[in-house]
Every structure is written in structure tokens, then in C-alpha cells.
């Protein structure tokens, strides 16, 4: 199958591109390299440098003639979505709509969207949180992801496109940007390996659900094969505090110190996803235990390759 991956130069998109090629698919990548790296794009993929909100996208997607689109390109910085919500909406709302519309005009039948289970539910007492829980995003980034999901629903209902939103938990693994705002595993691993102290914002009791990038890739492969539409949580159901993750990273690195700084205003305090719908419907199971995934990730940051 020919598959278009937007954001294929990024952390998750580059791993997905590698896996799709390994499964015998052909892959086209569209990415504007704003955070992604050209060297991360598998040389066997066709690469097109373009912004997903660009008016020229429709003719490009028509030219590529893919059967499916996996849309991962996004403004991924939650804090930036607060300081510059208009730019966030340009990329994450208008950009997503532009990709969907280009896909429709090009006759693409199957569309998979990287949504965020970490950002669309907001803080909730119902944890692990199921898809049926009301989505009340706590940031413009979360609003953008939820809005993308609504467009997917409309394109399914109106045009019969098969659309799947995968609501990722906190994804971690090799190639994650250690200098960005998100990606606590990458940031901590990078700092401790460099002999620097890592900073925990607040008291470290904030909880998250950490899912390994290989498991997220597997969820995308499962969604490409499935015949269903809808939204699916892609997490582990294991709720872990930042303090616990910090301890695991220190163990994997073998050394390291953490300091505690002021809490980030408005930061979500809890997140943990109920993955039963994905297990039952997509036949997907997260495979990687957190301890092993962190050890693998630290090993990669020690010696990237
Ligand atoms: N990493 C996580 O924990 C996580 C959690 C939930 C959802 N997601 C979603 O998964 C997707 C991939 O995230 P990632 O962690 O790999 O981040 P990333 O920053 O590594 O990848 C995003 C890619 O999109 C590209 N991009 C950004 N804006 C673009 C634009 N306007 N036009 C074209 N390309 C553009 C970037 O250059 C980059 O290659 C995003 O949609 C993100 O919102 C990630």
C-alpha cells in the first residue's frame, strides 16, 4: 500500500515510516522540518518539504496518490499553544483540515490522525480514562486535537472516509527531542547523561501514562489494517508519577540528581488512559514494560544510532 505520513521527519513519524517500509509499504513524507530532522527520514521514503497548511498541499497529495494518510504533523508544544494560540490553531486546526480536504479531493479512503489522550480529557477523577469520558481540554493544543477529531467524524459521516483518531498517552523512546518542552523521559535522560541536574516542576506527584514509541507505531499499523472508524486511547493504563519516572531514569543512567522548581501554572496534574477499546477493537496491546522501555531509551541517548 502507498501511505502518506505527515510529520514523518519527527519522533513518532520517523519510527512509523521505518516500520511501514519494513512491512513492504511505500511511503511519502510531508514535513516542513520545523522540529523534525531530514536525516531522520528513511532514504527509501519520498520526501516533500511543505507546510501542512499550504494551499499547494492538495495538488501534492493528488500527485502522491496514496491509499491512506497518517497525519502526525503538528505544533506539539502545549506551552506554545498557550502563548501563541493562533499559530497553534493555524497548524493544528487549519492544517489538519487542509490535510483532510486534500485527502478527500485525492480520493484517499483511509485517514489516521495523531490525537492526544493526554491533552483532550483534561484533569479527571476517572482514571484510567475511557473514550466515553467527556473531553474538556485544558489547553489550546487539546482544543486543536479535539477539533481535528470532530472534522474526522464529519468527513466519515459526509464523505464515507474511514477515519481513526489515535489518542496517544505520553509517548517516549529514541529520537524524541530532548531539548523541547515535552518528552520528560528524553529531557531527563539527556540531562543526567550529560552530568547535569534535571528539574522537576512542582512536587513531582503529577501522574502520566507513558507509552513506548514502538507500541504507538504498532497501534498505527493495527489502525491501518482495521476496518473501523472512531477514536481510540493508545496508552498503557499504568499511572506513574514524574518522581517515579525520574527514579527509573536515574537507575538506567546509573547516576543523577533532580531539583524541584516552581510548578508550571495550569499544568495538568493527572493522566492515565483506559486502552480496552483499542485492545478489543484494533487487537492492539502495549508490549513494552516501562522499566525496559526507559532502559532502551537511555541506551539510545547514551549512544544515538
Ligand atoms: N510525543 C507525544 O507524547 C505525543 C502525545 C500525543 C500526541 N502526539 C502527537 O503525535 C504527533 C507527532 O508528535 P511527535 O512527538 O513525533 O513530535 P515531533 O515534533 O517530533 O514531530 C512533529 C513533526 O511535524 C512536523 N511539523 C510541524 N509543523 C508542521 C507543519 N506546519 N507542516 C508540516 N510539518 C510540520 C515537524 O517538523 C516534525 O517533524 C503530533 O501530532 C503530536 O501532537 C504526540
mmCIF file of C-alpha atoms and ligand atoms in Angstrom:
data_model
loop_
_atom_site.group_PDB
_atom_site.id
_atom_site.type_symbol
_atom_site.label_atom_id
_atom_site.label_comp_id
_atom_site.label_asym_id
_atom_site.label_seq_id
_atom_site.Cartn_x
_atom_site.Cartn_y
_atom_site.Cartn_z
ATOM 1 C CA UNK A 1 0.000 0.000 0.000
ATOM 2 C CA UNK A 2 1.169 3.578 -0.584
ATOM 3 C CA UNK A 3 0.898 5.667 2.565
ATOM 4 C CA UNK A 4 1.407 9.381 3.108
ATOM 5 C CA UNK A 5 2.873 10.232 6.520
ATOM 6 C CA UNK A 6 2.763 13.896 7.517
ATOM 7 C CA UNK A 7 5.321 14.741 10.191
ATOM 8 C CA UNK A 8 7.470 11.806 9.056
ATOM 9 C CA UNK A 9 10.689 13.646 9.947
ATOM 10 C CA UNK A 10 9.672 13.801 13.610
ATOM 11 C CA UNK A 11 9.997 11.465 16.556
ATOM 12 C CA UNK A 12 6.955 9.224 16.067
ATOM 13 C CA UNK A 13 6.606 9.792 12.299
ATOM 14 C CA UNK A 14 10.154 8.672 11.527
ATOM 15 C CA UNK A 15 9.675 5.445 13.501
ATOM 16 C CA UNK A 16 6.357 4.850 11.745
ATOM 17 C CA UNK A 17 7.929 5.463 8.324
ATOM 18 C CA UNK A 18 10.656 2.899 9.078
ATOM 19 C CA UNK A 19 8.066 0.337 10.188
ATOM 20 C CA UNK A 20 5.787 0.879 7.175
ATOM 21 C CA UNK A 21 8.719 0.421 4.796
ATOM 22 C CA UNK A 22 9.799 -2.698 6.712
ATOM 23 C CA UNK A 23 6.256 -4.061 6.211
ATOM 24 C CA UNK A 24 6.588 -3.606 2.450
ATOM 25 C CA UNK A 25 4.540 -0.416 2.057
ATOM 26 C CA UNK A 26 5.777 2.557 0.086
ATOM 27 C CA UNK A 27 5.849 5.838 1.971
ATOM 28 C CA UNK A 28 5.713 9.528 1.103
ATOM 29 C CA UNK A 29 6.575 12.012 3.850
ATOM 30 C CA UNK A 30 5.361 15.617 4.029
ATOM 31 C CA UNK A 31 7.100 17.691 6.691
ATOM 32 C CA UNK A 32 8.198 21.322 6.982
ATOM 33 C CA UNK A 33 11.173 20.358 9.196
ATOM 34 C CA UNK A 34 10.127 22.851 11.889
ATOM 35 C CA UNK A 35 11.043 20.354 14.622
ATOM 36 C CA UNK A 36 11.728 17.239 12.541
ATOM 37 C CA UNK A 37 15.074 16.317 11.040
ATOM 38 C CA UNK A 38 15.707 15.477 7.379
ATOM 39 C CA UNK A 39 18.290 12.851 8.418
ATOM 40 C CA UNK A 40 15.598 11.002 10.367
ATOM 41 C CA UNK A 41 13.566 10.397 7.206
ATOM 42 C CA UNK A 42 14.256 6.924 5.879
ATOM 43 C CA UNK A 43 16.037 7.336 2.486
ATOM 44 C CA UNK A 44 13.594 4.837 0.958
ATOM 45 C CA UNK A 45 10.688 7.232 1.546
ATOM 46 C CA UNK A 46 9.835 10.043 -0.877
ATOM 47 C CA UNK A 47 10.274 13.332 0.945
ATOM 48 C CA UNK A 48 8.350 16.570 0.315
ATOM 49 C CA UNK A 49 9.183 19.661 2.339
ATOM 50 C CA UNK A 50 5.904 21.510 2.777
ATOM 51 C CA UNK A 51 3.747 23.072 5.496
ATOM 52 C CA UNK A 52 0.540 21.082 6.022
ATOM 53 C CA UNK A 53 -1.465 24.325 5.911
ATOM 54 C CA UNK A 54 -0.032 25.213 2.480
ATOM 55 C CA UNK A 55 -2.563 25.777 -0.312
ATOM 56 C CA UNK A 56 -0.399 23.619 -2.600
ATOM 57 C CA UNK A 57 -0.967 20.524 -0.471
ATOM 58 C CA UNK A 58 -3.994 19.307 -2.444
ATOM 59 C CA UNK A 59 -2.122 19.044 -5.726
ATOM 60 C CA UNK A 60 0.790 17.354 -3.923
ATOM 61 C CA UNK A 61 -1.492 14.756 -2.280
ATOM 62 C CA UNK A 62 -3.183 14.135 -5.652
ATOM 63 C CA UNK A 63 0.261 13.578 -7.185
ATOM 64 C CA UNK A 64 1.347 11.196 -4.406
ATOM 65 C CA UNK A 65 -1.755 9.012 -4.951
ATOM 66 C CA UNK A 66 -1.642 7.277 -1.575
ATOM 67 C CA UNK A 67 -4.362 4.945 -0.359
ATOM 68 C CA UNK A 68 -4.015 6.102 3.233
ATOM 69 C CA UNK A 69 -2.828 9.170 5.124
ATOM 70 C CA UNK A 70 -1.380 9.133 8.636
ATOM 71 C CA UNK A 71 -1.436 12.728 9.860
ATOM 72 C CA UNK A 72 1.174 13.359 12.557
ATOM 73 C CA UNK A 73 2.497 16.802 11.624
ATOM 74 C CA UNK A 74 1.579 19.259 14.344
ATOM 75 C CA UNK A 75 2.605 22.112 16.552
ATOM 76 C CA UNK A 76 3.386 19.815 19.505
ATOM 77 C CA UNK A 77 4.341 22.273 22.243
ATOM 78 C CA UNK A 78 1.462 22.612 24.737
ATOM 79 C CA UNK A 79 3.005 25.686 26.351
ATOM 80 C CA UNK A 80 3.459 27.384 22.972
ATOM 81 C CA UNK A 81 -0.215 26.720 22.269
ATOM 82 C CA UNK A 82 -0.939 28.896 25.319
ATOM 83 C CA UNK A 83 1.451 31.715 24.392
ATOM 84 C CA UNK A 84 0.602 31.640 20.655
ATOM 85 C CA UNK A 85 -2.818 30.002 20.257
ATOM 86 C CA UNK A 86 -3.347 31.486 16.798
ATOM 87 C CA UNK A 87 -0.251 29.763 15.379
ATOM 88 C CA UNK A 88 -1.276 26.548 17.141
ATOM 89 C CA UNK A 89 -4.708 26.738 15.517
ATOM 90 C CA UNK A 90 -3.175 27.542 12.116
ATOM 91 C CA UNK A 91 -1.164 24.323 12.149
ATOM 92 C CA UNK A 92 -3.283 22.015 14.283
ATOM 93 C CA UNK A 93 -6.799 23.049 13.243
ATOM 94 C CA UNK A 94 -6.485 24.600 9.761
ATOM 95 C CA UNK A 95 -3.508 22.383 8.879
ATOM 96 C CA UNK A 96 -5.397 19.219 9.865
ATOM 97 C CA UNK A 97 -8.457 20.355 7.915
ATOM 98 C CA UNK A 98 -6.238 21.123 4.925
ATOM 99 C CA UNK A 99 -4.745 17.596 5.032
ATOM 100 C CA UNK A 100 -8.213 16.029 5.364
ATOM 101 C CA UNK A 101 -9.593 18.076 2.498
ATOM 102 C CA UNK A 102 -6.560 17.308 0.307
ATOM 103 C CA UNK A 103 -7.041 13.608 1.131
ATOM 104 C CA UNK A 104 -10.730 13.771 0.185
ATOM 105 C CA UNK A 105 -10.027 15.528 -3.107
ATOM 106 C CA UNK A 106 -7.299 12.993 -3.890
ATOM 107 C CA UNK A 107 -9.714 10.102 -3.243
ATOM 108 C CA UNK A 108 -7.907 8.809 -0.129
ATOM 109 C CA UNK A 109 -10.191 6.350 1.651
ATOM 110 C CA UNK A 110 -8.406 5.913 4.962
ATOM 111 C CA UNK A 111 -7.208 8.658 7.318
ATOM 112 C CA UNK A 112 -5.431 8.185 10.664
ATOM 113 C CA UNK A 113 -4.887 11.147 12.969
ATOM 114 C CA UNK A 114 -2.474 11.555 15.897
ATOM 115 C CA UNK A 115 -4.694 12.884 18.662
ATOM 116 C CA UNK A 116 -3.798 13.227 22.325
ATOM 117 C CA UNK A 117 -5.364 11.304 25.192
ATOM 118 C CA UNK A 118 -3.049 13.259 27.464
ATOM 119 C CA UNK A 119 -4.494 16.623 26.385
ATOM 120 C CA UNK A 120 -8.134 16.254 25.413
ATOM 121 C CA UNK A 121 -9.665 14.906 28.655
ATOM 122 C CA UNK A 122 -8.073 17.460 30.990
ATOM 123 C CA UNK A 123 -7.808 16.570 34.687
ATOM 124 C CA UNK A 124 -10.309 13.900 35.625
ATOM 125 C CA UNK A 125 -11.069 11.671 38.594
ATOM 126 C CA UNK A 126 -11.982 8.815 36.267
ATOM 127 C CA UNK A 127 -8.688 7.047 35.662
ATOM 128 C CA UNK A 128 -7.828 5.119 33.601
ATOM 129 C CA UNK A 129 -9.999 7.418 31.472
ATOM 130 C CA UNK A 130 -12.163 5.769 28.782
ATOM 131 C CA UNK A 131 -13.007 7.348 25.405
ATOM 132 C CA UNK A 132 -16.586 7.864 26.574
ATOM 133 C CA UNK A 133 -15.449 10.356 29.212
ATOM 134 C CA UNK A 134 -16.280 13.998 28.343
ATOM 135 C CA UNK A 135 -13.362 15.742 26.667
ATOM 136 C CA UNK A 136 -12.647 19.083 28.338
ATOM 137 C CA UNK A 137 -9.204 20.128 27.072
ATOM 138 C CA UNK A 138 -7.056 22.224 29.399
ATOM 139 C CA UNK A 139 -5.042 23.924 26.604
ATOM 140 C CA UNK A 140 -5.419 25.333 23.076
ATOM 141 C CA UNK A 141 -3.336 22.328 21.957
ATOM 142 C CA UNK A 142 -6.008 19.996 23.372
ATOM 143 C CA UNK A 143 -8.748 22.043 21.692
ATOM 144 C CA UNK A 144 -6.915 21.670 18.372
ATOM 145 C CA UNK A 145 -6.705 17.894 18.741
ATOM 146 C CA UNK A 146 -10.390 17.610 19.698
ATOM 147 C CA UNK A 147 -11.334 19.843 16.803
ATOM 148 C CA UNK A 148 -9.357 17.571 14.441
ATOM 149 C CA UNK A 149 -11.326 14.602 15.767
ATOM 150 C CA UNK A 150 -14.616 16.388 15.026
ATOM 151 C CA UNK A 151 -13.525 17.088 11.451
ATOM 152 C CA UNK A 152 -12.635 13.400 11.086
ATOM 153 C CA UNK A 153 -16.140 12.485 12.281
ATOM 154 C CA UNK A 154 -17.713 14.836 9.750
ATOM 155 C CA UNK A 155 -15.563 13.520 6.894
ATOM 156 C CA UNK A 156 -16.556 9.992 7.829
ATOM 157 C CA UNK A 157 -20.258 10.838 8.013
ATOM 158 C CA UNK A 158 -20.388 13.122 4.987
ATOM 159 C CA UNK A 159 -17.901 11.529 2.608
ATOM 160 C CA UNK A 160 -17.631 7.961 3.885
ATOM 161 C CA UNK A 161 -13.907 8.290 4.550
ATOM 162 C CA UNK A 162 -12.628 5.733 7.071
ATOM 163 C CA UNK A 163 -11.170 7.883 9.848
ATOM 164 C CA UNK A 164 -9.375 6.845 13.009
ATOM 165 C CA UNK A 165 -8.136 9.141 15.784
ATOM 166 C CA UNK A 166 -5.471 7.560 17.963
ATOM 167 C CA UNK A 167 -5.395 9.342 21.304
ATOM 168 C CA UNK A 168 -1.803 8.836 22.389
ATOM 169 C CA UNK A 169 -0.740 8.943 26.014
ATOM 170 C CA UNK A 170 2.755 10.348 26.773
ATOM 171 C CA UNK A 171 4.952 8.778 24.112
ATOM 172 C CA UNK A 172 8.630 8.143 24.823
ATOM 173 C CA UNK A 173 11.557 6.448 23.079
ATOM 174 C CA UNK A 174 14.574 7.054 20.877
ATOM 175 C CA UNK A 175 14.718 10.154 18.632
ATOM 176 C CA UNK A 176 12.459 12.194 20.901
ATOM 177 C CA UNK A 177 13.588 15.812 21.099
ATOM 178 C CA UNK A 178 15.438 16.209 24.415
ATOM 179 C CA UNK A 179 15.623 19.976 24.061
ATOM 180 C CA UNK A 180 11.912 20.570 23.597
ATOM 181 C CA UNK A 181 9.263 21.327 26.182
ATOM 182 C CA UNK A 182 7.600 17.933 26.172
ATOM 183 C CA UNK A 183 9.092 14.482 26.477
ATOM 184 C CA UNK A 184 10.152 14.218 30.091
ATOM 185 C CA UNK A 185 11.926 10.877 29.561
ATOM 186 C CA UNK A 186 14.099 12.343 26.785
ATOM 187 C CA UNK A 187 14.780 15.549 28.701
ATOM 188 C CA UNK A 188 15.729 13.786 31.952
ATOM 189 C CA UNK A 189 17.821 11.110 30.194
ATOM 190 C CA UNK A 190 19.692 13.727 28.161
ATOM 191 C CA UNK A 191 20.485 15.881 31.188
ATOM 192 C CA UNK A 192 21.540 13.069 33.519
ATOM 193 C CA UNK A 193 23.754 11.505 30.836
ATOM 194 C CA UNK A 194 25.411 14.904 30.367
ATOM 195 C CA UNK A 195 26.089 15.010 34.111
ATOM 196 C CA UNK A 196 23.585 17.820 34.576
ATOM 197 C CA UNK A 197 20.836 18.131 37.143
ATOM 198 C CA UNK A 198 17.302 17.675 35.813
ATOM 199 C CA UNK A 199 14.488 19.892 37.025
ATOM 200 C CA UNK A 200 11.099 18.642 38.147
ATOM 201 C CA UNK A 201 8.378 21.292 38.029
ATOM 202 C CA UNK A 202 6.216 21.206 41.160
ATOM 203 C CA UNK A 203 6.436 18.340 43.642
ATOM 204 C CA UNK A 204 6.700 15.561 41.035
ATOM 205 C CA UNK A 205 3.410 13.990 42.112
ATOM 206 C CA UNK A 206 1.865 14.760 38.706
ATOM 207 C CA UNK A 207 0.907 11.484 37.031
ATOM 208 C CA UNK A 208 1.184 10.389 33.425
ATOM 209 C CA UNK A 209 0.690 7.273 31.304
ATOM 210 C CA UNK A 210 3.907 6.528 29.389
ATOM 211 C CA UNK A 211 3.621 4.529 26.176
ATOM 212 C CA UNK A 212 6.648 3.343 24.199
ATOM 213 C CA UNK A 213 7.063 4.644 20.648
ATOM 214 C CA UNK A 214 7.244 1.086 19.266
ATOM 215 C CA UNK A 215 3.807 0.409 20.744
ATOM 216 C CA UNK A 216 2.440 3.608 19.190
ATOM 217 C CA UNK A 217 3.801 2.526 15.801
ATOM 218 C CA UNK A 218 2.095 -0.854 16.293
ATOM 219 C CA UNK A 219 -1.191 0.934 17.048
ATOM 220 C CA UNK A 220 -0.918 2.825 13.757
ATOM 221 C CA UNK A 221 -0.230 -0.414 11.866
ATOM 222 C CA UNK A 222 -3.260 -2.014 13.538
ATOM 223 C CA UNK A 223 -5.435 1.000 12.646
ATOM 224 C CA UNK A 224 -4.312 0.833 9.012
ATOM 225 C CA UNK A 225 -5.413 -2.793 8.819
ATOM 226 C CA UNK A 226 -8.676 -2.343 10.694
ATOM 227 C CA UNK A 227 -11.970 -1.582 9.012
ATOM 228 C CA UNK A 228 -13.351 0.524 11.863
ATOM 229 C CA UNK A 229 -13.586 4.268 12.373
ATOM 230 C CA UNK A 230 -13.554 6.170 15.668
ATOM 231 C CA UNK A 231 -11.334 7.361 18.485
ATOM 232 C CA UNK A 232 -9.091 5.018 20.479
ATOM 233 C CA UNK A 233 -6.914 5.587 23.532
ATOM 234 C CA UNK A 234 -3.354 4.429 22.960
ATOM 235 C CA UNK A 235 -1.899 4.151 26.435
ATOM 236 C CA UNK A 236 -0.941 1.519 28.974
ATOM 237 C CA UNK A 237 -3.438 2.160 31.768
ATOM 238 C CA UNK A 238 -0.486 2.374 34.179
ATOM 239 C CA UNK A 239 -0.400 5.670 36.052
ATOM 240 C CA UNK A 240 3.092 6.759 37.045
ATOM 241 C CA UNK A 241 4.249 9.912 38.826
ATOM 242 C CA UNK A 242 7.038 12.111 37.496
ATOM 243 C CA UNK A 243 9.004 11.248 40.667
ATOM 244 C CA UNK A 244 8.736 7.525 39.830
ATOM 245 C CA UNK A 245 9.861 8.108 36.245
ATOM 246 C CA UNK A 246 12.761 10.228 37.479
ATOM 247 C CA UNK A 247 13.842 7.354 39.724
ATOM 248 C CA UNK A 248 13.681 4.829 36.866
ATOM 249 C CA UNK A 249 15.742 7.113 34.630
ATOM 250 C CA UNK A 250 18.344 7.629 37.343
ATOM 251 C CA UNK A 251 18.570 3.840 37.750
ATOM 252 C CA UNK A 252 19.020 3.353 33.993
ATOM 253 C CA UNK A 253 21.644 6.109 33.760
ATOM 254 C CA UNK A 254 23.387 4.946 36.916
ATOM 255 C CA UNK A 255 23.651 8.433 38.416
ATOM 256 C CA UNK A 256 21.967 11.810 38.528
ATOM 257 C CA UNK A 257 20.343 14.487 40.594
ATOM 258 C CA UNK A 258 16.993 16.198 40.376
ATOM 259 C CA UNK A 259 15.957 19.589 41.657
ATOM 260 C CA UNK A 260 12.442 20.861 42.267
ATOM 261 C CA UNK A 261 11.299 24.132 40.672
ATOM 262 C CA UNK A 262 8.014 26.032 40.740
ATOM 263 C CA UNK A 263 5.023 24.214 39.284
ATOM 264 C CA UNK A 264 4.011 25.269 35.784
ATOM 265 C CA UNK A 265 0.790 27.287 36.012
ATOM 266 C CA UNK A 266 -2.147 25.392 34.577
ATOM 267 C CA UNK A 267 -0.239 22.122 34.187
ATOM 268 C CA UNK A 268 -2.442 19.047 34.069
ATOM 269 C CA UNK A 269 -1.949 17.056 37.288
ATOM 270 C CA UNK A 270 -3.142 13.627 36.232
ATOM 271 C CA UNK A 271 -3.399 11.480 33.124
ATOM 272 C CA UNK A 272 -3.958 7.778 32.560
ATOM 273 C CA UNK A 273 -5.809 6.160 29.654
ATOM 274 C CA UNK A 274 -8.124 3.181 29.565
ATOM 275 C CA UNK A 275 -6.955 1.210 26.498
ATOM 276 C CA UNK A 276 -9.629 -1.514 26.445
ATOM 277 C CA UNK A 277 -11.383 -0.223 23.331
ATOM 278 C CA UNK A 278 -8.158 -0.382 21.307
ATOM 279 C CA UNK A 279 -7.415 -3.831 22.725
ATOM 280 C CA UNK A 280 -10.878 -5.142 21.831
ATOM 281 C CA UNK A 281 -11.391 -3.346 18.505
ATOM 282 C CA UNK A 282 -7.932 -2.990 17.000
ATOM 283 C CA UNK A 283 -6.406 -6.068 18.617
ATOM 284 C CA UNK A 284 -3.598 -3.822 19.871
ATOM 285 C CA UNK A 285 -1.772 -4.392 23.146
ATOM 286 C CA UNK A 286 1.064 -2.299 24.537
ATOM 287 C CA UNK A 287 4.031 -4.659 24.786
ATOM 288 C CA UNK A 288 6.834 -2.675 26.345
ATOM 289 C CA UNK A 289 7.121 -2.559 30.150
ATOM 290 C CA UNK A 290 8.083 0.949 31.313
ATOM 291 C CA UNK A 291 11.300 -0.162 33.033
ATOM 292 C CA UNK A 292 12.561 -1.876 29.859
ATOM 293 C CA UNK A 293 11.431 0.971 27.592
ATOM 294 C CA UNK A 294 13.255 3.507 29.735
ATOM 295 C CA UNK A 295 16.400 1.363 29.727
ATOM 296 C CA UNK A 296 16.236 1.154 25.901
ATOM 297 C CA UNK A 297 15.639 4.887 25.601
ATOM 298 C CA UNK A 298 18.522 5.764 27.925
ATOM 299 C CA UNK A 299 20.775 3.375 25.970
ATOM 300 C CA UNK A 300 19.865 5.237 22.765
ATOM 301 C CA UNK A 301 20.530 8.656 24.276
ATOM 302 C CA UNK A 302 23.868 7.339 25.530
ATOM 303 C CA UNK A 303 24.757 6.253 22.013
ATOM 304 C CA UNK A 304 22.305 7.558 19.382
ATOM 305 C CA UNK A 305 22.253 5.431 16.264
HETATM 306 N N1 LIG B 1 5.020 12.725 21.740
HETATM 307 C C1 LIG B 1 3.903 12.593 22.444
HETATM 308 O O1 LIG B 1 3.942 12.279 23.641
HETATM 309 C C2 LIG B 1 2.564 12.809 21.788
HETATM 310 C C3 LIG B 1 1.400 12.614 22.567
HETATM 311 C C4 LIG B 1 0.154 12.822 21.973
HETATM 312 C C5 LIG B 1 0.080 13.176 20.644
HETATM 313 N N2 LIG B 1 1.217 13.380 19.922
HETATM 314 C C6 LIG B 1 1.077 13.775 18.528
HETATM 315 O O2 LIG B 1 1.869 12.931 17.717
HETATM 316 C C7 LIG B 1 2.310 13.649 16.562
HETATM 317 C C8 LIG B 1 3.804 13.519 16.398
HETATM 318 O O3 LIG B 1 4.447 14.096 17.531
HETATM 319 P P1 LIG B 1 5.996 13.898 17.851
HETATM 320 O O4 LIG B 1 6.106 13.694 19.315
HETATM 321 O O5 LIG B 1 6.577 12.910 16.917
HETATM 322 O O6 LIG B 1 6.549 15.376 17.577
HETATM 323 P P2 LIG B 1 7.673 15.893 16.574
HETATM 324 O O7 LIG B 1 7.813 17.363 16.831
HETATM 325 O O8 LIG B 1 8.905 15.076 16.705
HETATM 326 O O9 LIG B 1 7.022 15.634 15.158
HETATM 327 C C9 LIG B 1 6.158 16.542 14.523
HETATM 328 C C10 LIG B 1 6.618 16.661 13.072
HETATM 329 O O10 LIG B 1 5.707 17.525 12.389
HETATM 330 C C11 LIG B 1 6.450 18.456 11.630
HETATM 331 N N3 LIG B 1 5.636 19.663 11.502
HETATM 332 C C12 LIG B 1 5.302 20.554 12.481
HETATM 333 N N4 LIG B 1 4.539 21.534 11.994
HETATM 334 C C13 LIG B 1 4.376 21.274 10.668
HETATM 335 C C14 LIG B 1 3.699 21.932 9.616
HETATM 336 N N5 LIG B 1 3.026 23.068 9.831
HETATM 337 N N6 LIG B 1 3.745 21.396 8.371
HETATM 338 C C15 LIG B 1 4.434 20.240 8.152
HETATM 339 N N7 LIG B 1 5.122 19.583 9.098
HETATM 340 C C16 LIG B 1 5.086 20.089 10.351
HETATM 341 C C17 LIG B 1 7.725 18.681 12.395
HETATM 342 O O11 LIG B 1 8.791 19.182 11.596
HETATM 343 C C18 LIG B 1 8.012 17.269 12.930
HETATM 344 O O12 LIG B 1 8.778 16.524 12.023
HETATM 345 C C19 LIG B 1 1.819 15.092 16.757
HETATM 346 O O13 LIG B 1 0.599 15.248 16.074
HETATM 347 C C20 LIG B 1 1.602 15.178 18.252
HETATM 348 O O14 LIG B 1 0.661 16.183 18.576
HETATM 349 C C21 LIG B 1 2.457 13.203 20.458
#
